[in-house]
GROMACS .gro file of C-alpha atoms in nm:
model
  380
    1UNK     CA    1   0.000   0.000   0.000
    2UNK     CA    2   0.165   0.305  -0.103
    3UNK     CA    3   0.156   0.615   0.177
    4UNK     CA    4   0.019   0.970   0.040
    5UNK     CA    5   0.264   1.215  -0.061
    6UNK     CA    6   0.321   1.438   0.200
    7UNK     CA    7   0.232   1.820   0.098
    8UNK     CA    8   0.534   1.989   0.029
    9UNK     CA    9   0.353   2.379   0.106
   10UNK     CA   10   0.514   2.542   0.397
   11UNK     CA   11   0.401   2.526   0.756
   12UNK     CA   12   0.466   2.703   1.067
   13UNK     CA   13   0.451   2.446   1.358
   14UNK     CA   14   0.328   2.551   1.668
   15UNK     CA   15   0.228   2.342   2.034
   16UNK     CA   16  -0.143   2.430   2.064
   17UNK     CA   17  -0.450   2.250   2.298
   18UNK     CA   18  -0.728   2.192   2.085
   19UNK     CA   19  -1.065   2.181   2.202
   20UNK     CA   20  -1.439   2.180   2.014
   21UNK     CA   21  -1.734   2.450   2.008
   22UNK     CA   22  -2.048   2.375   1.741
   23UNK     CA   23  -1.841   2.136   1.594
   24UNK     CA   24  -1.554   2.352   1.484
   25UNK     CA   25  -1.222   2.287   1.572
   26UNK     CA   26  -1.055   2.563   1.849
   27UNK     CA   27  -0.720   2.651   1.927
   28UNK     CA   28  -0.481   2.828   2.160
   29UNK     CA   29  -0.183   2.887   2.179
   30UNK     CA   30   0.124   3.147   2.182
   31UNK     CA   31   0.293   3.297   1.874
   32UNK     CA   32   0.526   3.523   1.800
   33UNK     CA   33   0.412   3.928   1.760
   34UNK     CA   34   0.610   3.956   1.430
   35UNK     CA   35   0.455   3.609   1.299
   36UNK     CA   36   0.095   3.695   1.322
   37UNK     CA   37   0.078   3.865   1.032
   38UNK     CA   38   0.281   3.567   0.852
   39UNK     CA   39  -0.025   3.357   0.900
   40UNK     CA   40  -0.310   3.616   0.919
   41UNK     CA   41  -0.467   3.839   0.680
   42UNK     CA   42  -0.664   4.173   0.816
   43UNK     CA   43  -0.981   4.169   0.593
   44UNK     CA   44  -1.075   4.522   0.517
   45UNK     CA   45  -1.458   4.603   0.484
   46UNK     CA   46  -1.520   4.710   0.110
   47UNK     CA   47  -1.773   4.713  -0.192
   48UNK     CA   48  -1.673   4.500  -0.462
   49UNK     CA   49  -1.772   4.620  -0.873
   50UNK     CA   50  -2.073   4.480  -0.885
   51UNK     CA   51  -2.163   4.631  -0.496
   52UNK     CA   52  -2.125   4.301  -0.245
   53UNK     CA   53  -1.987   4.352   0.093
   54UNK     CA   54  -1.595   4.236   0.153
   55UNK     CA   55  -1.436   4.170   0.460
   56UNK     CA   56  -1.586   4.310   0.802
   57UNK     CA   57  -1.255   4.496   0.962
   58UNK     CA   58  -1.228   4.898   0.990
   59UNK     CA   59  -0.955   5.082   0.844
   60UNK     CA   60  -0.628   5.096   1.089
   61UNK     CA   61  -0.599   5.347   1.325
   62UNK     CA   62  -0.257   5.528   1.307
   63UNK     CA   63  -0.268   5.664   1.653
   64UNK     CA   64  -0.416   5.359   1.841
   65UNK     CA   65  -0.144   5.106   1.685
   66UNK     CA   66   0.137   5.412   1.734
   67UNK     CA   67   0.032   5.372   2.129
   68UNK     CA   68   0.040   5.017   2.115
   69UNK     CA   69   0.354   5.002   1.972
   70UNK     CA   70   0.509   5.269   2.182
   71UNK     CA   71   0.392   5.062   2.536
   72UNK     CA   72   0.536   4.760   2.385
   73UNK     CA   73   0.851   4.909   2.336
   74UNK     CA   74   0.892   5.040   2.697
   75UNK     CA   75   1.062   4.711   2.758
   76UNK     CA   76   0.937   4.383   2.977
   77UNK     CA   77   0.589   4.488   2.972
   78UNK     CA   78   0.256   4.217   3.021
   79UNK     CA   79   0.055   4.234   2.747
   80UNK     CA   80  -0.178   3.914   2.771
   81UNK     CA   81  -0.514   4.057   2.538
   82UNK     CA   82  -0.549   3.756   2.325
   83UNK     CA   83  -0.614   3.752   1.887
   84UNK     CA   84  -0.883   3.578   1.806
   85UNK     CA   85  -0.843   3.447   1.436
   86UNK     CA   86  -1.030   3.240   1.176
   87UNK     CA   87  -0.789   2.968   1.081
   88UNK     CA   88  -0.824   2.734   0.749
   89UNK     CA   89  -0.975   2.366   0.817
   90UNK     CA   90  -0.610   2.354   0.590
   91UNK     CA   91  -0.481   2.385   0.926
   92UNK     CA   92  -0.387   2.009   1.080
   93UNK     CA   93  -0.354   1.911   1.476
   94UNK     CA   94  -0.142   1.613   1.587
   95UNK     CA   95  -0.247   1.534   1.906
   96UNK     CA   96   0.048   1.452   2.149
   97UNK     CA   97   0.135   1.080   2.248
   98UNK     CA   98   0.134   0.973   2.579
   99UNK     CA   99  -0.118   0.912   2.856
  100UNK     CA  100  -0.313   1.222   3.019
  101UNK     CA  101  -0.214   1.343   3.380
  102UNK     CA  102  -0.404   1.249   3.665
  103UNK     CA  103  -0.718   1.460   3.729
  104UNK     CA  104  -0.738   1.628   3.361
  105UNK     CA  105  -1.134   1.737   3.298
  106UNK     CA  106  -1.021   1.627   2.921
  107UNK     CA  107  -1.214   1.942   2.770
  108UNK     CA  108  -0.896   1.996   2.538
  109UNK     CA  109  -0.588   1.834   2.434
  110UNK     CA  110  -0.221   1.921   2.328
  111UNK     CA  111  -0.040   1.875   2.024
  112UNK     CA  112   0.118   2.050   1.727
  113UNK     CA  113  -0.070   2.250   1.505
  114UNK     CA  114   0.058   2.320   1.133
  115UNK     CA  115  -0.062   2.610   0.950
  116UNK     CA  116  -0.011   2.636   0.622
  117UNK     CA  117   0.213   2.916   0.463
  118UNK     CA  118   0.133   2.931   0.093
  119UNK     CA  119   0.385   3.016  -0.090
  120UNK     CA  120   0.196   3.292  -0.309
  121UNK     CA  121   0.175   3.503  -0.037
  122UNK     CA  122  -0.182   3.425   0.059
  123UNK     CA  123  -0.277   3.342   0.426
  124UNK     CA  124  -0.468   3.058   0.590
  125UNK     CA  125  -0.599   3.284   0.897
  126UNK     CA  126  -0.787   3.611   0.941
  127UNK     CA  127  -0.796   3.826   1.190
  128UNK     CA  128  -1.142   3.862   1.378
  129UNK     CA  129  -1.047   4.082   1.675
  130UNK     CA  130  -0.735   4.245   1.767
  131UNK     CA  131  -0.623   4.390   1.445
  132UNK     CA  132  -0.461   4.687   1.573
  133UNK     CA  133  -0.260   4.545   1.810
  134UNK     CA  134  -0.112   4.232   1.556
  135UNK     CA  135  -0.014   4.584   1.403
  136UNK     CA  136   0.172   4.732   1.652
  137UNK     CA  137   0.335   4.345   1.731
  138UNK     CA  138   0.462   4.345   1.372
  139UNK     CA  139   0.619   4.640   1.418
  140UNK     CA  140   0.749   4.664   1.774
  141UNK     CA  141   1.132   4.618   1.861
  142UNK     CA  142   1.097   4.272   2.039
  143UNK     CA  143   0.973   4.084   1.742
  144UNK     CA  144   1.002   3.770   1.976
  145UNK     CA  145   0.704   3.906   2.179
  146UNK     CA  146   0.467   3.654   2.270
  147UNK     CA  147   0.078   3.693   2.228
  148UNK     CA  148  -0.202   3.406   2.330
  149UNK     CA  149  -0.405   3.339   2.057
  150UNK     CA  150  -0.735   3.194   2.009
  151UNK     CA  151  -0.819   3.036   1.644
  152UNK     CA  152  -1.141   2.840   1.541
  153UNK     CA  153  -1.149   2.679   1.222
  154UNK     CA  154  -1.397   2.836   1.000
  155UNK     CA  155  -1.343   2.964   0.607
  156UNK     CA  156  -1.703   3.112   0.585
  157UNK     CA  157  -1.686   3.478   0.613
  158UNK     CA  158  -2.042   3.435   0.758
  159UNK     CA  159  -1.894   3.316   1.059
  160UNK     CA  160  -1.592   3.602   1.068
  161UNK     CA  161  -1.840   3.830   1.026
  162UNK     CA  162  -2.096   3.727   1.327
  163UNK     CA  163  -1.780   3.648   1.564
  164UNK     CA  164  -1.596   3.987   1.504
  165UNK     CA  165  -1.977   4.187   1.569
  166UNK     CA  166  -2.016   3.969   1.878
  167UNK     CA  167  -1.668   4.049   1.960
  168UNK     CA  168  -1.706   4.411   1.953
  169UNK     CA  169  -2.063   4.418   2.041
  170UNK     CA  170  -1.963   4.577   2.357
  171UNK     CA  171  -1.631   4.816   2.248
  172UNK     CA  172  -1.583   5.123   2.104
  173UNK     CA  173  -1.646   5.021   1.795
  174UNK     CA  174  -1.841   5.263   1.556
  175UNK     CA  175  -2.125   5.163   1.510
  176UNK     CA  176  -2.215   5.233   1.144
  177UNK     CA  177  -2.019   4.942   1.057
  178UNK     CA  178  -2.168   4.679   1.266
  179UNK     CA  179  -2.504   4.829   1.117
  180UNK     CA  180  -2.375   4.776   0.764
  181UNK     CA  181  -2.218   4.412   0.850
  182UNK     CA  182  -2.551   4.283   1.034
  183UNK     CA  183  -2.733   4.223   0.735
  184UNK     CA  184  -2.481   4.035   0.567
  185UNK     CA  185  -2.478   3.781   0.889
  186UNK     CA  186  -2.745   3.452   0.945
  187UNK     CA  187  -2.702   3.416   1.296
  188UNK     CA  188  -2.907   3.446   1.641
  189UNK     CA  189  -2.789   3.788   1.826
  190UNK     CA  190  -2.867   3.969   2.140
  191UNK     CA  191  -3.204   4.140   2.151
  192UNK     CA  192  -3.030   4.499   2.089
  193UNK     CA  193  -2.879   4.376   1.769
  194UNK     CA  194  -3.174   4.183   1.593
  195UNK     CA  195  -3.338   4.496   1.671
  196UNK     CA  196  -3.121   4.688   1.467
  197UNK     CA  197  -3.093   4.452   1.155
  198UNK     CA  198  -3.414   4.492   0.991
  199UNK     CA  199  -3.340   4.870   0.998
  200UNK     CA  200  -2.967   4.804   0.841
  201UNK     CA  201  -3.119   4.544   0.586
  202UNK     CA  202  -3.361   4.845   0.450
  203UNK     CA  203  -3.134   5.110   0.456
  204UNK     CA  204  -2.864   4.838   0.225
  205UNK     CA  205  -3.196   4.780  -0.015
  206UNK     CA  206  -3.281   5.160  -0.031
  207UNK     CA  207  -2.917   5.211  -0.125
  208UNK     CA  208  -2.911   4.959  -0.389
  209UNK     CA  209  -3.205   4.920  -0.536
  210UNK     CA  210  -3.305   5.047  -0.861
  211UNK     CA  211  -3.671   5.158  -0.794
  212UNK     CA  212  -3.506   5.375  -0.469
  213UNK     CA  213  -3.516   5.725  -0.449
  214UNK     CA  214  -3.234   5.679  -0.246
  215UNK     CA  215  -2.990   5.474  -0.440
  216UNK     CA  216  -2.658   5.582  -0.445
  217UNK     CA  217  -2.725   5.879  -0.185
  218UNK     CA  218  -2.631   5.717   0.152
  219UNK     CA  219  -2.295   5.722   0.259
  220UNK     CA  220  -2.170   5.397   0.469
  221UNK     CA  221  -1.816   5.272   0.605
  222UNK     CA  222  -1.768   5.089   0.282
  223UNK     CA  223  -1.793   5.328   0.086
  224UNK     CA  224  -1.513   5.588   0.035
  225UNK     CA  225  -1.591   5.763  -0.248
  226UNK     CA  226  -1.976   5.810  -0.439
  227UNK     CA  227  -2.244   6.100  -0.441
  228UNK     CA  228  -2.376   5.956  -0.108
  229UNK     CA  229  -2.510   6.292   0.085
  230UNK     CA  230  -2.706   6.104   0.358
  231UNK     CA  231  -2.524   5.939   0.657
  232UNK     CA  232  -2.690   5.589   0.694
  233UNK     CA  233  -2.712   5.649   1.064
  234UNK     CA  234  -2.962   5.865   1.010
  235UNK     CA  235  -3.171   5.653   0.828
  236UNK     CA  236  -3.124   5.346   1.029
  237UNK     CA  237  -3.263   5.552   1.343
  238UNK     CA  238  -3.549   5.720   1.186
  239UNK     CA  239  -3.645   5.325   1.074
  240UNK     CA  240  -3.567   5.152   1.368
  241UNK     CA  241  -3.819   5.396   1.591
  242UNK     CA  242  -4.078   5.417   1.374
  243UNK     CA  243  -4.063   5.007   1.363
  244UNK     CA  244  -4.063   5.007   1.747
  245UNK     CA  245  -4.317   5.280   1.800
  246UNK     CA  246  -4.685   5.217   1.839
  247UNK     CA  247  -4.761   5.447   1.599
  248UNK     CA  248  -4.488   5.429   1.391
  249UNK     CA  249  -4.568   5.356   0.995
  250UNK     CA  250  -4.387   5.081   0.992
  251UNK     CA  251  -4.454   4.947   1.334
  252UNK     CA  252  -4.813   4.760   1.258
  253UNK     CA  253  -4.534   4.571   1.009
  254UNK     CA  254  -4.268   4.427   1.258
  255UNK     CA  255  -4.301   4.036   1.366
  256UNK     CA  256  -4.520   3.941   1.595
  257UNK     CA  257  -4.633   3.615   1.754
  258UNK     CA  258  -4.656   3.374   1.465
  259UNK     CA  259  -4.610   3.617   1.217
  260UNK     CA  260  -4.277   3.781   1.060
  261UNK     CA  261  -4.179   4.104   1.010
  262UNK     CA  262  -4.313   4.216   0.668
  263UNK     CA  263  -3.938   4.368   0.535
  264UNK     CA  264  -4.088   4.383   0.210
  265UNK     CA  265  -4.420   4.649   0.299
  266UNK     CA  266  -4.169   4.827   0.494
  267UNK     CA  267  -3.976   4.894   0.199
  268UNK     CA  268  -4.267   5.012   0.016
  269UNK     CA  269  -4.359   5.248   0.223
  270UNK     CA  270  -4.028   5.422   0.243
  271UNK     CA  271  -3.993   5.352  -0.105
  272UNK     CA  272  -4.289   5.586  -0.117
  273UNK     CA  273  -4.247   5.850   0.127
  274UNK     CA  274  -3.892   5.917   0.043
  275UNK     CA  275  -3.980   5.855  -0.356
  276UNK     CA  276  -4.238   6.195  -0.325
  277UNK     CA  277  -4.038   6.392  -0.125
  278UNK     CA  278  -3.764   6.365  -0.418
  279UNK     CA  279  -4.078   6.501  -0.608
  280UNK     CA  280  -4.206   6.743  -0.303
  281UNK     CA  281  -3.856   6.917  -0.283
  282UNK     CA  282  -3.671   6.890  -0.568
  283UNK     CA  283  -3.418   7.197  -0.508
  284UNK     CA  284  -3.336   7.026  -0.198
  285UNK     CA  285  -3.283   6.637  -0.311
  286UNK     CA  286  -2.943   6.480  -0.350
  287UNK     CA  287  -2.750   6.788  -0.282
  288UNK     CA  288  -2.471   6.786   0.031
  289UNK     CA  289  -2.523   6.868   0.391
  290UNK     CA  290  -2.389   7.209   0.310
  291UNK     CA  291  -2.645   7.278   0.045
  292UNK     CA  292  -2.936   7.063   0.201
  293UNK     CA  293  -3.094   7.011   0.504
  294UNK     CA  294  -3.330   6.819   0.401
  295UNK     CA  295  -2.982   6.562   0.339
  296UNK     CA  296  -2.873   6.695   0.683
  297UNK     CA  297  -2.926   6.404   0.936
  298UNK     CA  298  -3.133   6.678   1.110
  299UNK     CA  299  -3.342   6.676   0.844
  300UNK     CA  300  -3.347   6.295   0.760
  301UNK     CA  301  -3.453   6.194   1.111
  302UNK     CA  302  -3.734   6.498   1.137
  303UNK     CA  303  -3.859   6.358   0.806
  304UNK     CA  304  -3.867   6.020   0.897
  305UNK     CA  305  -4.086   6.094   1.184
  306UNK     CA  306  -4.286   6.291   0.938
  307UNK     CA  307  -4.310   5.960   0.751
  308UNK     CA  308  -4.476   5.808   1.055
  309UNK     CA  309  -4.773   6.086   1.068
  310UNK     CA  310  -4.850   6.118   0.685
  311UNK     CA  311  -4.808   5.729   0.664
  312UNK     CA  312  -5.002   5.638   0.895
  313UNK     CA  313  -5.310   5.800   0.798
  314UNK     CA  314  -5.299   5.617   0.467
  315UNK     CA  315  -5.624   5.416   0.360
  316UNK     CA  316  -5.577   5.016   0.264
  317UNK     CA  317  -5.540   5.021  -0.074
  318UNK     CA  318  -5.413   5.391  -0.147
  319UNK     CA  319  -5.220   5.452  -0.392
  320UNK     CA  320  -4.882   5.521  -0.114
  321UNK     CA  321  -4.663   5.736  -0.357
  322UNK     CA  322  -4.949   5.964  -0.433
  323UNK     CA  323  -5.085   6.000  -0.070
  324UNK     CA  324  -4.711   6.107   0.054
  325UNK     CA  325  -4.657   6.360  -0.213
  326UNK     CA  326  -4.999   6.488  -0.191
  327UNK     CA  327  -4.914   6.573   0.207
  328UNK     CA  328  -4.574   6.665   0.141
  329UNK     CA  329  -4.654   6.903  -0.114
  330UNK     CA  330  -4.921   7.095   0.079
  331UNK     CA  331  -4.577   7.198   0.295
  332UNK     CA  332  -4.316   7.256   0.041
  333UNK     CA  333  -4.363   7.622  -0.011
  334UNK     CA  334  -4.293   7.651   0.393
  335UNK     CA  335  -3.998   7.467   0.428
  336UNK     CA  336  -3.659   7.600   0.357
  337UNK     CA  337  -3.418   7.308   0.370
  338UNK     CA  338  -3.181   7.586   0.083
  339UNK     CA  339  -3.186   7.914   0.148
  340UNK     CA  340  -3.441   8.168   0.349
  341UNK     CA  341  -3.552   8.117   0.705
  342UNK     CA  342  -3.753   7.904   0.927
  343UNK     CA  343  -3.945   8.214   1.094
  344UNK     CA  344  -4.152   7.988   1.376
  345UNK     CA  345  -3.816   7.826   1.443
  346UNK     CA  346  -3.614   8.160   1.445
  347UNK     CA  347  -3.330   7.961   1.280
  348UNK     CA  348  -3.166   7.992   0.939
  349UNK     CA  349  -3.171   7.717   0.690
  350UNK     CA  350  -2.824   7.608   0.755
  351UNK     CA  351  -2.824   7.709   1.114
  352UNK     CA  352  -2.996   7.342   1.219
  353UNK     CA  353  -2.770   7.054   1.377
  354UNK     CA  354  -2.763   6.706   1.438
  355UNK     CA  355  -2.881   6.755   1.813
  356UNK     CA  356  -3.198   6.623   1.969
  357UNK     CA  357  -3.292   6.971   2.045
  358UNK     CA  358  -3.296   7.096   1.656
  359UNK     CA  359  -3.441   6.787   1.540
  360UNK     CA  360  -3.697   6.797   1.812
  361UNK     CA  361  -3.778   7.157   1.695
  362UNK     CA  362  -3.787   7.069   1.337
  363UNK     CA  363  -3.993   6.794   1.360
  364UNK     CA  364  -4.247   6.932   1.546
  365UNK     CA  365  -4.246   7.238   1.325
  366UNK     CA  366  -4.299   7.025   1.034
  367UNK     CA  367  -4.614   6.807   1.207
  368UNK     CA  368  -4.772   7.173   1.290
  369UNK     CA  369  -4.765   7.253   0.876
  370UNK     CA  370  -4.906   6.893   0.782
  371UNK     CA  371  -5.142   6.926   1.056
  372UNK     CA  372  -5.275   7.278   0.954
  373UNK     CA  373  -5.248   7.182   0.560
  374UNK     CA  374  -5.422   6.882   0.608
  375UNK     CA  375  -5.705   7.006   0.833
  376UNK     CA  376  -5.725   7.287   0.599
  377UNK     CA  377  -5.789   7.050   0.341
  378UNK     CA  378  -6.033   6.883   0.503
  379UNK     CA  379  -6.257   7.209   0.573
  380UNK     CA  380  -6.228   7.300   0.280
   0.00000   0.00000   0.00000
């Protein structure tokens, strides 16, 4: 019987315990600062051509790794924060011979694990937390500097992606780009992120759609460059309460016991409200912050509560697109998201912020006009 060849690709060899979670393989062990990035590629969070999400990690941050770096090179310090990184099934344990000590709870054993080191470069790990200090480790002056790592085995960038967002669920981590990773993940989260990936899963459709007034106009992490004017935030928010208000537009549409969340009439009606007030104001639509305010978060999250008034007072069966431009236009010629002056608000266009007590002013302002154009409509 003749023996398999043995693989002649490159390996760094490393004594590991090796354990089992949801049937993937798990790993720790120590490695070298300056040989993490050897093994591990940082993957960045980007659009491809044809618009799909890449990767799931932020750009670097200069200053944090600088500080990193600049502890580390203090001399003996303890630095003990494990990496947690995806490693290739590639990867191969060999578990070590010999009888177990006396007492072990046998929840892991020890061996030698290989990991491949391709020889075009390309890396059989990924970093899923900790990517700014495997920076500063690469580049501090004790390149020996050892760092306990944590691997699973897992190739599916599903799985990066929901470990690194449960990761730095609770960090400083900004926020916009767990919104724009959640709805790219299948997985069960905490209450406070399923709540907010309905909202993120609209706000990636009214970006991308074709039959969105909005496509093309949001800005988001992974995005550098584009005419986006609106900061996704902004819309996420304005969804997410009118979902979890009571008399939110699109709250009679969220799941409820034995039924799902309608994603699909939510996007209808936004489609809708946001589709007329491209119509409503079009001096106003698709221009930047600077030039709009109606772009201007301010304005965004006003409008969206807007949204949940004119909306909401829509008949089964209306035609939605007509019924929001009808209300909209009734208060066009007393808005002034350009130029001019809001005289009830004794602000200037351009004067209005992203703080809860302009948008609380605006919005109100703006249910007073639908109010009075609508009851005057009525009377008449």
């Amino acid at each position: 019987m003749t023996r398999p060849k043995k693989s002649s690709e490159p390996t760094l060899a490393i004594r590991a315990v090796r354990t089992f979670q949801a049937d993937k393989a798990v790993y720790a062990f120590f490695l070298a600062g300056a040989d993490l990035l050897k093994i591990a590629d940082i993957s960045r969070v980007r659009r491809d051509a044809e618009g799909g999400l890449q990767g799931f990690q932020r750009k670097g941050i200069k200053s944090h790794v600088q500080a990193i770096t600049e502890f580390l090179d203090q001399g003996p310090v303890l630095f003990p924060n494990s990496i947690i990184l995806a490693i290739s099934p590639r990867a191969r344990f060999t578990a070590a011979r010999g009888e177990r000590p006396s007492g072990d709870l046998r929840v892991a054993e020890a061996g030698t694990l290989r990991i491949p080191m391709p020889k075009d470069g390309s890396r059989a790990a990924w970093i899923v937390d900790g990517q700014q200090r495997s920076l500063a480790l690469s580049q501090a002056k004790d390149q020996g500097f050892p760092v306990p790592v944590v691997a699973f085995a897992s190739e599916e960038l599903s799985v990066h992606r929901e470990q690194f967002i449960l990761v730095n669920k609770a960090k400083p981590l900004d926020p916009r780009l767990i919104n724009e990773l959640l709805p790219e993940v299948d997985a069960h989260f905490p209450r406070d992120l399923a709540a907010r990936k309905i909202p993120s899963l609209l706000v990636h459709r009214l970006q991308t759609s074709p039959d969105s007034p909005l496509q093309g106009l949001i800005r988001r992490v992974s995005e550098d460059e584009g005419r986006g004017v609106i900061i996704d935030s902004a819309l996420i928010k304005g969804i997410r309460q009118s979902i979890a208000s009571g008399l939110g537009a699109l709250g009679p549409l969220k799941a409820s016991a034995g039924h799902a969340a309608d994603v699909d009439g939510m996007y209808r009606i936004l489609v809708a409200f946001w589709g007329a007030a491209k119509v409503a104001f079009p001096d106003a639509w698709g221009r930047p912050v600077t030039e709009s305010r109606l772009m201007h978060s301010a304005g965004v999250e006003a409008m969206s509560l807007l949204m949940d008034r004119v909306m909401s007072r829509a008949a089964p069966g209306t035609d939605l697109h007509a019924h929001a431009y009808e209300a909209l236009s009734r208060i066009a010629p007393h808005c002034r998201w350009t130029s001019g002056r809001w005289n009830e608000l004794q602000r200037d266009w351009n004067e209005l912020q992203n703080v809860s007590r302009d948008i609380k002013l605006l919005s109100g302002h703006l249910a007073r006009l639908d109010h009075l154009y609508a009851f005057a409509k009525v009377a008449s």
